[in-house]
PDB file of C-alpha atoms in Angstrom:
ATOM      1  CA  MET A   1     246.940 318.864  -9.949  1.00 44.00           C
ATOM      2  CA  ARG A   2     244.163 321.236  -7.916  1.00 46.00           C
ATOM      3  CA  PHE A   3     244.372 323.825 -11.143  1.00 47.00           C
ATOM      4  CA  ALA A   4     243.736 320.791 -13.740  1.00 48.00           C
ATOM      5  CA  ILE A   5     240.436 321.172 -12.946  1.00 48.00           C
ATOM      6  CA  PRO A   6     238.933 324.386 -14.620  1.00 51.00           C
ATOM      7  CA  LEU A   7     240.384 322.874 -18.041  1.00 54.00           C
ATOM      8  CA  ALA A   8     238.701 319.344 -17.476  1.00 51.00           C
ATOM      9  CA  ALA A   9     235.752 321.235 -16.971  1.00 51.00           C
ATOM     10  CA  ALA A  10     235.577 323.334 -19.139  1.00 50.00           C
ATOM     11  CA  LEU A  11     236.528 320.315 -21.986  1.00 54.00           C
ATOM     12  CA  ALA A  12     234.199 318.819 -20.435  1.00 51.00           C
ATOM     13  CA  LEU A  13     231.448 321.556 -21.221  1.00 49.00           C
ATOM     14  CA  GLY A  14     231.641 320.657 -25.564  1.00 47.00           C
ATOM     15  CA  PRO A  15     229.231 317.415 -25.270  1.00 49.00           C
ATOM     16  CA  MET A  16     227.235 318.686 -22.718  1.00 49.00           C
ATOM     17  CA  THR A  17     225.556 321.221 -24.395  1.00 51.00           C
ATOM     18  CA  ALA A  18     224.187 318.538 -26.993  1.00 55.00           C
ATOM     19  CA  ARG A  19     220.318 317.120 -26.799  1.00 65.00           C
ATOM     20  CA  ALA A  20     219.805 314.341 -27.002  1.00 80.00           C
ATOM     21  CA  GLU A  21     217.255 313.202 -29.975  1.00 93.00           C
ATOM     22  CA  ARG A  22     215.783 310.294 -31.791  1.00 96.00           C
ATOM     23  CA  PRO A  23     216.891 308.731 -35.289  1.00 97.00           C
ATOM     24  CA  ALA A  24     213.237 309.643 -36.584  1.00 97.00           C
ATOM     25  CA  ASP A  25     214.191 313.047 -35.559  1.00 97.00           C
ATOM     26  CA  PHE A  26     216.762 313.401 -38.067  1.00 97.00           C
ATOM     27  CA  GLU A  27     214.462 312.032 -41.175  1.00 97.00           C
ATOM     28  CA  ALA A  28     212.062 314.812 -40.449  1.00 97.00           C
ATOM     29  CA  ARG A  29     214.279 316.946 -40.371  1.00 97.00           C
ATOM     30  CA  PHE A  30     216.403 315.699 -43.285  1.00 98.00           C
ATOM     31  CA  ALA A  31     212.645 315.449 -45.296  1.00 98.00           C
ATOM     32  CA  GLN A  32     211.870 319.019 -44.500  1.00 97.00           C
ATOM     33  CA  GLU A  33     215.390 320.415 -45.684  1.00 97.00           C
ATOM     34  CA  ALA A  34     214.812 318.155 -48.753  1.00 98.00           C
ATOM     35  CA  ARG A  35     211.473 319.669 -50.061  1.00 97.00           C
ATOM     36  CA  ARG A  36     212.743 322.952 -49.271  1.00 97.00           C
ATOM     37  CA  ALA A  37     215.420 322.274 -52.135  1.00 96.00           C
ATOM     38  CA  ASP A  38     213.394 320.711 -54.462  1.00 96.00           C
ATOM     39  CA  PRO A  39     209.384 321.080 -54.442  1.00 95.00           C
ATOM     40  CA  SER A  40     208.886 318.012 -55.758  1.00 96.00           C
ATOM     41  CA  PHE A  41     210.670 315.790 -53.329  1.00 97.00           C
ATOM     42  CA  ALA A  42     208.989 312.490 -52.894  1.00 96.00           C
ATOM     43  CA  GLY A  43     210.176 310.778 -49.702  1.00 97.00           C
ATOM     44  CA  PHE A  44     213.054 308.439 -49.168  1.00 98.00           C
ATOM     45  CA  SER A  45     213.853 305.112 -50.440  1.00 98.00           C
ATOM     46  CA  ALA A  46     216.124 302.389 -48.227  1.00 98.00           C
ATOM     47  CA  ALA A  47     217.390 300.832 -51.391  1.00 98.00           C
ATOM     48  CA  ARG A  48     218.559 304.250 -52.823  1.00 98.00           C
ATOM     49  CA  GLY A  49     220.308 304.720 -49.362  1.00 98.00           C
ATOM     50  CA  ARG A  50     221.710 301.259 -49.736  1.00 98.00           C
ATOM     51  CA  THR A  51     222.984 301.873 -53.155  1.00 98.00           C
ATOM     52  CA  PHE A  52     225.012 305.327 -51.984  1.00 98.00           C
ATOM     53  CA  PHE A  53     225.769 303.985 -48.614  1.00 98.00           C
ATOM     54  CA  THR A  54     228.074 300.482 -50.300  1.00 98.00           C
ATOM     55  CA  THR A  55     229.159 301.973 -53.586  1.00 97.00           C
ATOM     56  CA  ARG A  56     232.114 304.494 -54.398  1.00 95.00           C
ATOM     57  CA  GLN A  57     231.570 307.733 -55.650  1.00 88.00           C
ATOM     58  CA  GLY A  58     234.639 307.597 -57.686  1.00 84.00           C
ATOM     59  CA  GLY A  59     237.101 308.034 -54.674  1.00 89.00           C
ATOM     60  CA  ASP A  60     238.728 305.033 -52.922  1.00 93.00           C
ATOM     61  CA  TRP A  61     235.909 305.066 -50.595  1.00 96.00           C
ATOM     62  CA  SER A  62     232.271 303.918 -50.400  1.00 98.00           C
ATOM     63  CA  CYS A  63     230.838 304.894 -46.853  1.00 98.00           C
ATOM     64  CA  SER A  64     230.943 300.734 -46.290  1.00 98.00           C
ATOM     65  CA  THR A  65     234.755 300.717 -46.299  1.00 97.00           C
ATOM     66  CA  CYS A  66     235.090 301.732 -42.504  1.00 97.00           C
ATOM     67  CA  HIS A  67     231.265 300.931 -41.685  1.00 98.00           C
ATOM     68  CA  GLY A  68     230.704 298.043 -43.270  1.00 96.00           C
ATOM     69  CA  ASP A  69     228.546 296.277 -46.491  1.00 95.00           C
ATOM     70  CA  VAL A  70     226.158 295.550 -43.365  1.00 94.00           C
ATOM     71  CA  PRO A  71     226.259 298.151 -40.500  1.00 96.00           C
ATOM     72  CA  THR A  72     224.606 296.440 -37.912  1.00 96.00           C
ATOM     73  CA  ALA A  73     227.928 295.007 -38.054  1.00 96.00           C
ATOM     74  CA  ILE A  74     230.980 296.374 -36.259  1.00 96.00           C
ATOM     75  CA  GLY A  75     233.531 298.062 -38.601  1.00 96.00           C
ATOM     76  CA  GLU A  76     236.906 299.014 -39.268  1.00 94.00           C
ATOM     77  CA  HIS A  77     238.772 302.621 -40.080  1.00 95.00           C
ATOM     78  CA  ALA A  78     239.798 301.871 -43.720  1.00 94.00           C
ATOM     79  CA  VAL A  79     243.123 303.793 -42.441  1.00 94.00           C
ATOM     80  CA  THR A  80     243.975 303.226 -39.276  1.00 93.00           C
ATOM     81  CA  GLY A  81     242.211 299.486 -38.280  1.00 89.00           C
ATOM     82  CA  LYS A  82     240.273 301.497 -35.497  1.00 92.00           C
ATOM     83  CA  ARG A  83     237.336 299.643 -34.157  1.00 93.00           C
ATOM     84  CA  ILE A  84     233.980 301.450 -35.318  1.00 96.00           C
ATOM     85  CA  GLU A  85     230.688 300.626 -33.272  1.00 96.00           C
ATOM     86  CA  PRO A  86     227.958 299.925 -35.193  1.00 97.00           C
ATOM     87  CA  LEU A  87     226.228 302.499 -37.351  1.00 98.00           C
ATOM     88  CA  ALA A  88     222.414 301.296 -37.468  1.00 97.00           C
ATOM     89  CA  PRO A  89     220.256 302.352 -34.702  1.00 97.00           C
ATOM     90  CA  ALA A  90     219.031 298.422 -34.452  1.00 96.00           C
ATOM     91  CA  ALA A  91     222.483 297.589 -33.553  1.00 97.00           C
ATOM     92  CA  ASN A  92     224.042 300.792 -31.256  1.00 97.00           C
ATOM     93  CA  PRO A  93     220.762 302.827 -30.154  1.00 96.00           C
ATOM     94  CA  GLU A  94     223.445 305.643 -29.365  1.00 96.00           C
ATOM     95  CA  ARG A  95     223.079 306.266 -33.393  1.00 98.00           C
ATOM     96  CA  PHE A  96     220.936 309.365 -34.341  1.00 98.00           C
ATOM     97  CA  THR A  97     220.632 310.750 -31.011  1.00 97.00           C
ATOM     98  CA  LYS A  98     223.071 313.615 -31.006  1.00 95.00           C
ATOM     99  CA  PRO A  99     222.979 316.175 -33.563  1.00 95.00           C
ATOM    100  CA  ALA A 100     226.376 317.898 -33.124  1.00 93.00           C
ATOM    101  CA  SER A 101     228.134 314.631 -33.774  1.00 95.00           C
ATOM    102  CA  VAL A 102     225.525 313.284 -36.742  1.00 97.00           C
ATOM    103  CA  GLU A 103     226.073 316.649 -38.908  1.00 96.00           C
ATOM    104  CA  LYS A 104     229.935 315.934 -37.764  1.00 96.00           C
ATOM    105  CA  TRP A 105     230.427 313.291 -39.423  1.00 98.00           C
ATOM    106  CA  PHE A 106     228.107 313.591 -42.108  1.00 98.00           C
ATOM    107  CA  LYS A 107     230.624 316.685 -43.199  1.00 97.00           C
ATOM    108  CA  ARG A 108     233.365 314.900 -42.494  1.00 97.00           C
ATOM    109  CA  ASN A 109     232.385 311.663 -44.577  1.00 97.00           C
ATOM    110  CA  CYS A 110     230.832 312.702 -46.963  1.00 97.00           C
ATOM    111  CA  ASN A 111     233.891 314.357 -48.008  1.00 96.00           C
ATOM    112  CA  ASP A 112     236.509 311.735 -47.990  1.00 96.00           C
ATOM    113  CA  VAL A 113     233.724 309.874 -49.761  1.00 97.00           C
ATOM    114  CA  VAL A 114     232.088 311.764 -52.707  1.00 96.00           C
ATOM    115  CA  LYS A 115     234.058 315.330 -52.231  1.00 94.00           C
ATOM    116  CA  ARG A 116     231.631 317.689 -51.106  1.00 95.00           C
ATOM    117  CA  ALA A 117     228.857 317.780 -48.412  1.00 96.00           C
ATOM    118  CA  CYS A 118     225.793 315.181 -48.751  1.00 97.00           C
ATOM    119  CA  THR A 119     222.400 316.805 -49.661  1.00 98.00           C
ATOM    120  CA  ALA A 120     219.146 315.916 -47.234  1.00 98.00           C
ATOM    121  CA  GLN A 121     218.164 313.404 -49.902  1.00 98.00           C
ATOM    122  CA  GLU A 122     221.286 311.695 -49.895  1.00 98.00           C
ATOM    123  CA  LYS A 123     221.609 311.565 -45.780  1.00 98.00           C
ATOM    124  CA  GLY A 124     217.583 310.452 -46.034  1.00 98.00           C
ATOM    125  CA  ASP A 125     218.181 307.747 -47.540  1.00 98.00           C
ATOM    126  CA  VAL A 126     220.763 306.317 -46.193  1.00 98.00           C
ATOM    127  CA  LEU A 127     218.742 307.116 -42.971  1.00 98.00           C
ATOM    128  CA  ALA A 128     216.400 305.268 -43.847  1.00 98.00           C
ATOM    129  CA  TRP A 129     218.001 302.383 -44.862  1.00 98.00           C
ATOM    130  CA  LEU A 130     219.811 302.519 -41.272  1.00 98.00           C
ATOM    131  CA  MET A 131     216.964 302.520 -39.364  1.00 97.00           C
ATOM    132  CA  ALA A 132     215.100 299.649 -41.556  1.00 97.00           C
ATOM    133  CA  LEU A 133     217.999 296.935 -40.507  1.00 95.00           C
ATOM    134  CA  PRO A 134     217.278 295.050 -37.741  1.00 91.00           C
ATOM    135  CA  ALA A 135     219.299 294.121 -35.152  1.00 79.00           C
ATOM    136  CA  LYS A 136     220.666 291.067 -35.894  1.00 67.00           C
ATOM    137  CA  GLU A 137     221.186 290.921 -40.184  1.00 50.00           C
ATOM    138  CA  THR A 138     224.128 288.674 -40.651  1.00 51.00           C
ATOM    139  CA  ARG A 139     224.669 289.625 -44.009  1.00 48.00           C
TER     140      ARG A 139
ATOM    141  CA  MET B   1     234.986 333.458 -28.123  1.00 40.00           C
ATOM    142  CA  ILE B   2     231.962 334.919 -27.086  1.00 43.00           C
ATOM    143  CA  ARG B   3     230.193 331.477 -27.092  1.00 48.00           C
ATOM    144  CA  ALA B   4     231.989 330.402 -24.624  1.00 47.00           C
ATOM    145  CA  PRO B   5     233.818 332.694 -22.260  1.00 44.00           C
ATOM    146  CA  TRP B   6     235.105 329.959 -19.554  1.00 45.00           C
ATOM    147  CA  LEU B   7     237.504 328.957 -22.220  1.00 47.00           C
ATOM    148  CA  GLY B   8     239.705 332.283 -21.492  1.00 45.00           C
ATOM    149  CA  ILE B   9     239.720 331.752 -17.499  1.00 44.00           C
ATOM    150  CA  ALA B  10     240.792 327.993 -17.945  1.00 46.00           C
ATOM    151  CA  GLY B  11     243.562 329.189 -20.366  1.00 44.00           C
ATOM    152  CA  ILE B  12     244.605 331.445 -18.376  1.00 42.00           C
ATOM    153  CA  VAL B  13     244.644 329.658 -14.541  1.00 41.00           C
ATOM    154  CA  LEU B  14     246.541 326.776 -16.309  1.00 43.00           C
ATOM    155  CA  ALA B  15     249.127 329.036 -18.066  1.00 41.00           C
ATOM    156  CA  CYS B  16     250.380 330.671 -14.495  1.00 38.00           C
ATOM    157  CA  SER B  17     249.792 327.444 -12.539  1.00 39.00           C
ATOM    158  CA  VAL B  18     250.427 324.308 -14.278  1.00 39.00           C
ATOM    159  CA  SER B  19     254.452 323.228 -14.543  1.00 42.00           C
ATOM    160  CA  ALA B  20     254.117 321.383 -18.078  1.00 41.00           C
ATOM    161  CA  ALA B  21     255.760 318.599 -16.106  1.00 41.00           C
ATOM    162  CA  GLU B  22     253.014 318.171 -13.215  1.00 38.00           C
ATOM    163  CA  SER B  23     250.194 317.952 -16.078  1.00 44.00           C
ATOM    164  CA  ARG B  24     252.064 315.461 -18.106  1.00 48.00           C
ATOM    165  CA  ARG B  25     250.506 312.520 -16.798  1.00 69.00           C
ATOM    166  CA  ALA B  26     247.362 314.063 -16.148  1.00 76.00           C
ATOM    167  CA  PRO B  27     244.730 311.779 -17.150  1.00 86.00           C
ATOM    168  CA  LEU B  28     243.344 312.668 -21.064  1.00 93.00           C
ATOM    169  CA  PRO B  29     240.522 315.731 -20.999  1.00 94.00           C
ATOM    170  CA  PRO B  30     237.401 313.333 -22.509  1.00 94.00           C
ATOM    171  CA  ALA B  31     236.596 316.053 -25.021  1.00 94.00           C
ATOM    172  CA  TYR B  32     240.161 315.571 -26.352  1.00 97.00           C
ATOM    173  CA  VAL B  33     239.536 311.849 -26.314  1.00 96.00           C
ATOM    174  CA  ASP B  34     235.916 312.363 -28.145  1.00 94.00           C
ATOM    175  CA  GLU B  35     237.772 314.738 -30.684  1.00 96.00           C
ATOM    176  CA  CYS B  36     240.696 312.920 -31.337  1.00 97.00           C
ATOM    177  CA  GLY B  37     240.197 309.511 -30.550  1.00 97.00           C
ATOM    178  CA  SER B  38     237.728 308.581 -32.363  1.00 96.00           C
ATOM    179  CA  CYS B  39     240.081 307.588 -35.855  1.00 97.00           C
ATOM    180  CA  HIS B  40     242.738 306.472 -33.583  1.00 97.00           C
ATOM    181  CA  VAL B  41     243.422 306.499 -30.063  1.00 96.00           C
ATOM    182  CA  ALA B  42     244.076 310.274 -28.457  1.00 97.00           C
ATOM    183  CA  TYR B  43     247.722 310.602 -28.665  1.00 98.00           C
ATOM    184  CA  PRO B  44     248.891 312.466 -25.821  1.00 97.00           C
ATOM    185  CA  GLY B  45     250.380 315.633 -25.740  1.00 97.00           C
ATOM    186  CA  ARG B  46     253.777 314.719 -24.600  1.00 96.00           C
ATOM    187  CA  MET B  47     254.795 313.116 -27.835  1.00 97.00           C
ATOM    188  CA  LEU B  48     255.142 316.486 -30.331  1.00 98.00           C
ATOM    189  CA  ASP B  49     255.837 320.263 -29.943  1.00 98.00           C
ATOM    190  CA  ALA B  50     253.981 322.736 -29.977  1.00 98.00           C
ATOM    191  CA  ALA B  51     254.833 323.775 -32.584  1.00 98.00           C
ATOM    192  CA  SER B  52     254.205 320.175 -34.190  1.00 98.00           C
ATOM    193  CA  TRP B  53     251.009 320.491 -32.419  1.00 98.00           C
ATOM    194  CA  GLN B  54     250.279 323.572 -33.837  1.00 98.00           C
ATOM    195  CA  ALA B  55     251.154 322.450 -37.220  1.00 98.00           C
ATOM    196  CA  VAL B  56     248.641 319.828 -36.792  1.00 98.00           C
ATOM    197  CA  LEU B  57     245.368 321.216 -36.442  1.00 98.00           C
ATOM    198  CA  ALA B  58     246.196 324.075 -38.811  1.00 97.00           C
ATOM    199  CA  GLY B  59     245.621 321.472 -41.513  1.00 97.00           C
ATOM    200  CA  LEU B  60     242.751 319.666 -40.018  1.00 97.00           C
ATOM    201  CA  ASP B  61     240.503 319.361 -42.949  1.00 95.00           C
ATOM    202  CA  ARG B  62     243.323 317.658 -44.708  1.00 94.00           C
ATOM    203  CA  HIS B  63     244.666 315.497 -41.729  1.00 97.00           C
ATOM    204  CA  PHE B  64     246.584 312.415 -42.979  1.00 96.00           C
ATOM    205  CA  GLY B  65     243.945 311.796 -46.367  1.00 94.00           C
ATOM    206  CA  VAL B  66     241.082 312.286 -43.980  1.00 96.00           C
ATOM    207  CA  ASP B  67     238.825 315.357 -42.756  1.00 97.00           C
ATOM    208  CA  ALA B  68     238.823 315.806 -39.258  1.00 97.00           C
ATOM    209  CA  THR B  69     237.912 319.572 -38.757  1.00 96.00           C
ATOM    210  CA  VAL B  70     236.291 321.158 -35.817  1.00 95.00           C
ATOM    211  CA  ASP B  71     234.599 323.901 -35.103  1.00 94.00           C
ATOM    212  CA  ALA B  72     236.807 326.601 -33.755  1.00 95.00           C
ATOM    213  CA  ALA B  73     235.080 327.080 -30.310  1.00 95.00           C
ATOM    214  CA  THR B  74     235.220 322.979 -29.669  1.00 95.00           C
ATOM    215  CA  LEU B  75     238.990 323.567 -31.446  1.00 97.00           C
ATOM    216  CA  ALA B  76     239.968 326.040 -29.083  1.00 97.00           C
ATOM    217  CA  PRO B  77     240.287 323.845 -25.219  1.00 97.00           C
ATOM    218  CA  LEU B  78     242.273 321.211 -26.950  1.00 97.00           C
ATOM    219  CA  ARG B  79     244.714 323.563 -28.611  1.00 97.00           C
ATOM    220  CA  VAL B  80     245.370 324.799 -24.904  1.00 97.00           C
ATOM    221  CA  HIS B  81     245.082 321.469 -23.798  1.00 97.00           C
ATOM    222  CA  LEU B  82     247.606 320.372 -26.535  1.00 98.00           C
ATOM    223  CA  GLU B  83     250.314 323.012 -26.186  1.00 97.00           C
ATOM    224  CA  GLN B  84     250.052 323.074 -22.454  1.00 96.00           C
ATOM    225  CA  THR B  85     251.255 319.298 -21.872  1.00 95.00           C
ATOM    226  CA  ALA B  86     253.705 319.404 -25.343  1.00 97.00           C
ATOM    227  CA  ARG B  87     256.879 318.432 -24.982  1.00 97.00           C
ATOM    228  CA  THR B  88     259.609 320.456 -24.864  1.00 96.00           C
ATOM    229  CA  LYS B  89     261.719 319.186 -26.999  1.00 96.00           C
ATOM    230  CA  PRO B  90     261.671 320.025 -30.273  1.00 97.00           C
ATOM    231  CA  THR B  91     259.963 317.646 -32.852  1.00 98.00           C
ATOM    232  CA  THR B  92     261.377 319.027 -36.068  1.00 96.00           C
ATOM    233  CA  ALA B  93     262.648 317.806 -39.488  1.00 95.00           C
ATOM    234  CA  ALA B  94     265.723 317.883 -40.598  1.00 93.00           C
ATOM    235  CA  ASP B  95     265.056 321.056 -41.946  1.00 94.00           C
ATOM    236  CA  ALA B  96     263.943 322.974 -39.601  1.00 93.00           C
ATOM    237  CA  THR B  97     260.012 322.300 -40.060  1.00 96.00           C
ATOM    238  CA  PRO B  98     257.331 320.632 -37.087  1.00 98.00           C
ATOM    239  CA  LEU B  99     256.805 316.959 -37.901  1.00 98.00           C
ATOM    240  CA  LEU B 100     253.343 316.116 -38.035  1.00 98.00           C
ATOM    241  CA  ARG B 101     253.754 312.177 -37.390  1.00 98.00           C
ATOM    242  CA  ILE B 102     255.473 311.421 -33.831  1.00 98.00           C
ATOM    243  CA  THR B 103     256.166 308.409 -35.772  1.00 97.00           C
ATOM    244  CA  GLU B 104     258.715 310.201 -37.335  1.00 97.00           C
ATOM    245  CA  THR B 105     260.173 312.289 -34.301  1.00 97.00           C
ATOM    246  CA  ARG B 106     263.722 311.437 -33.189  1.00 96.00           C
ATOM    247  CA  TRP B 107     262.774 310.504 -29.793  1.00 97.00           C
ATOM    248  CA  PHE B 108     259.950 307.651 -31.686  1.00 97.00           C
ATOM    249  CA  ARG B 109     262.366 305.823 -33.514  1.00 96.00           C
ATOM    250  CA  GLY B 110     264.970 305.438 -30.560  1.00 96.00           C
ATOM    251  CA  GLU B 111     262.233 304.041 -28.252  1.00 95.00           C
ATOM    252  CA  HIS B 112     260.834 301.652 -31.018  1.00 96.00           C
ATOM    253  CA  ASP B 113     264.028 300.661 -32.617  1.00 95.00           C
ATOM    254  CA  GLU B 114     264.074 297.032 -30.776  1.00 93.00           C
ATOM    255  CA  VAL B 115     260.661 296.077 -32.125  1.00 95.00           C
ATOM    256  CA  PRO B 116     261.194 293.112 -33.911  1.00 94.00           C
ATOM    257  CA  ARG B 117     261.236 292.983 -37.726  1.00 93.00           C
ATOM    258  CA  ARG B 118     257.783 290.564 -37.964  1.00 93.00           C
ATOM    259  CA  LEU B 119     255.899 293.204 -36.401  1.00 94.00           C
ATOM    260  CA  ARG B 120     258.320 295.948 -38.800  1.00 92.00           C
ATOM    261  CA  GLU B 121     256.866 294.320 -42.191  1.00 92.00           C
ATOM    262  CA  GLY B 122     254.874 291.442 -43.748  1.00 90.00           C
ATOM    263  CA  PRO B 123     251.994 290.030 -42.764  1.00 89.00           C
ATOM    264  CA  ALA B 124     251.995 290.563 -39.238  1.00 88.00           C
ATOM    265  CA  ALA B 125     252.984 293.923 -39.346  1.00 90.00           C
ATOM    266  CA  VAL B 126     251.737 296.309 -37.537  1.00 91.00           C
ATOM    267  CA  LYS B 127     251.344 300.514 -38.401  1.00 91.00           C
ATOM    268  CA  PRO B 128     253.465 302.317 -36.249  1.00 94.00           C
ATOM    269  CA  ALA B 129     250.744 304.627 -35.676  1.00 95.00           C
ATOM    270  CA  ASP B 130     248.701 302.001 -34.150  1.00 94.00           C
ATOM    271  CA  CYS B 131     249.688 302.609 -30.638  1.00 95.00           C
ATOM    272  CA  GLY B 132     247.306 300.323 -28.925  1.00 94.00           C
ATOM    273  CA  ALA B 133     248.584 297.128 -30.516  1.00 93.00           C
ATOM    274  CA  CYS B 134     252.004 296.957 -28.509  1.00 95.00           C
ATOM    275  CA  HIS B 135     250.711 299.644 -25.405  1.00 95.00           C
ATOM    276  CA  ARG B 136     247.803 298.092 -23.744  1.00 94.00           C
ATOM    277  CA  HIS B 137     246.695 301.168 -22.133  1.00 93.00           C
ATOM    278  CA  ALA B 138     247.221 303.689 -25.014  1.00 94.00           C
ATOM    279  CA  ALA B 139     243.550 304.908 -25.387  1.00 92.00           C
ATOM    280  CA  THR B 140     244.082 306.515 -21.951  1.00 92.00           C
ATOM    281  CA  GLY B 141     246.655 307.750 -22.548  1.00 93.00           C
ATOM    282  CA  SER B 142     249.572 305.877 -20.603  1.00 92.00           C
ATOM    283  CA  TYR B 143     252.622 304.184 -22.131  1.00 94.00           C
ATOM    284  CA  ALA B 144     254.311 303.057 -19.727  1.00 92.00           C
ATOM    285  CA  GLU B 145     256.898 299.536 -20.672  1.00 91.00           C
ATOM    286  CA  ARG B 146     255.203 297.674 -18.252  1.00 90.00           C
ATOM    287  CA  ASP B 147     252.110 298.005 -20.110  1.00 91.00           C
ATOM    288  CA  ILE B 148     253.892 296.817 -22.982  1.00 94.00           C
ATOM    289  CA  ARG B 149     252.494 293.655 -24.845  1.00 94.00           C
ATOM    290  CA  LEU B 150     253.497 292.991 -28.296  1.00 93.00           C
ATOM    291  CA  PRO B 151     251.634 291.516 -31.040  1.00 90.00           C
ATOM    292  CA  LYS B 152     251.417 286.706 -30.962  1.00 83.00           C
ATOM    293  CA  LYS B 153     253.692 285.633 -33.718  1.00 65.00           C
ATOM    294  CA  GLU B 154     250.295 284.386 -35.450  1.00 55.00           C
ATOM    295  CA  THR B 155     248.779 287.429 -35.101  1.00 45.00           C
ATOM    296  CA  THR B 156     248.385 289.026 -38.906  1.00 44.00           C
ATOM    297  CA  ARG B 157     246.254 292.025 -38.900  1.00 44.00           C
TER     298      ARG B 157
END
């Protein structure tokens, strides 16, 4: 048992390297990236983010398929049925605080839904919408 | 590897000290639960043999229809953990290729051949891979018989 500790310690190190941030930090970074990609970048739109999030992009799933139409509520994984905690920061303060996690899941989920990486504009639009959602939206 | 020299050390210490049987019931490492327990319960290493785990980890970019890729530095200790705790009896298909699904292994089918019909098909059916539906402590890696609770008749999932 004594020897299981080094592995446990090694495995615990990964998440510890992540810095804590606020959703606004991500928005600022997406804006920088979007401006670099397109000099005529004119800011993010929560309305566009909502449409992107709730609409299928040619595949079987939209973001809402797992996160729900109103992501202040609990979601459910489309294949496994596992519970997914709310994605909107007002309903779940842990969201958009860990850069490694946000980057990883945007990469995976965009691949599954849009079959490519999401652009900074798309990520910023979605985040603008998520940040605008009040904690207790019911519909 | 350069970014994480401690991995090598942990690997070596484990490789020469802990027998598979001894570490079998150790709690699941938090990083394994983090990476492999977000879409489903983190399945314990002892459910598949080492070749099966290698095959699962080799295909994370198209993992049962979803992208479950993990960067190399994060993956390395998970691989060590799974190989150290893997089942020693083979979990291969009839054609000797490693099975990717626990639920397709002979041992799993044997243990579950008495699951009632209503949970196998129809409106109350439970996906076999949803271990937590019947094993109350599956999320912590515990599958003891005393913790089995079959979903009630009325439950439709």
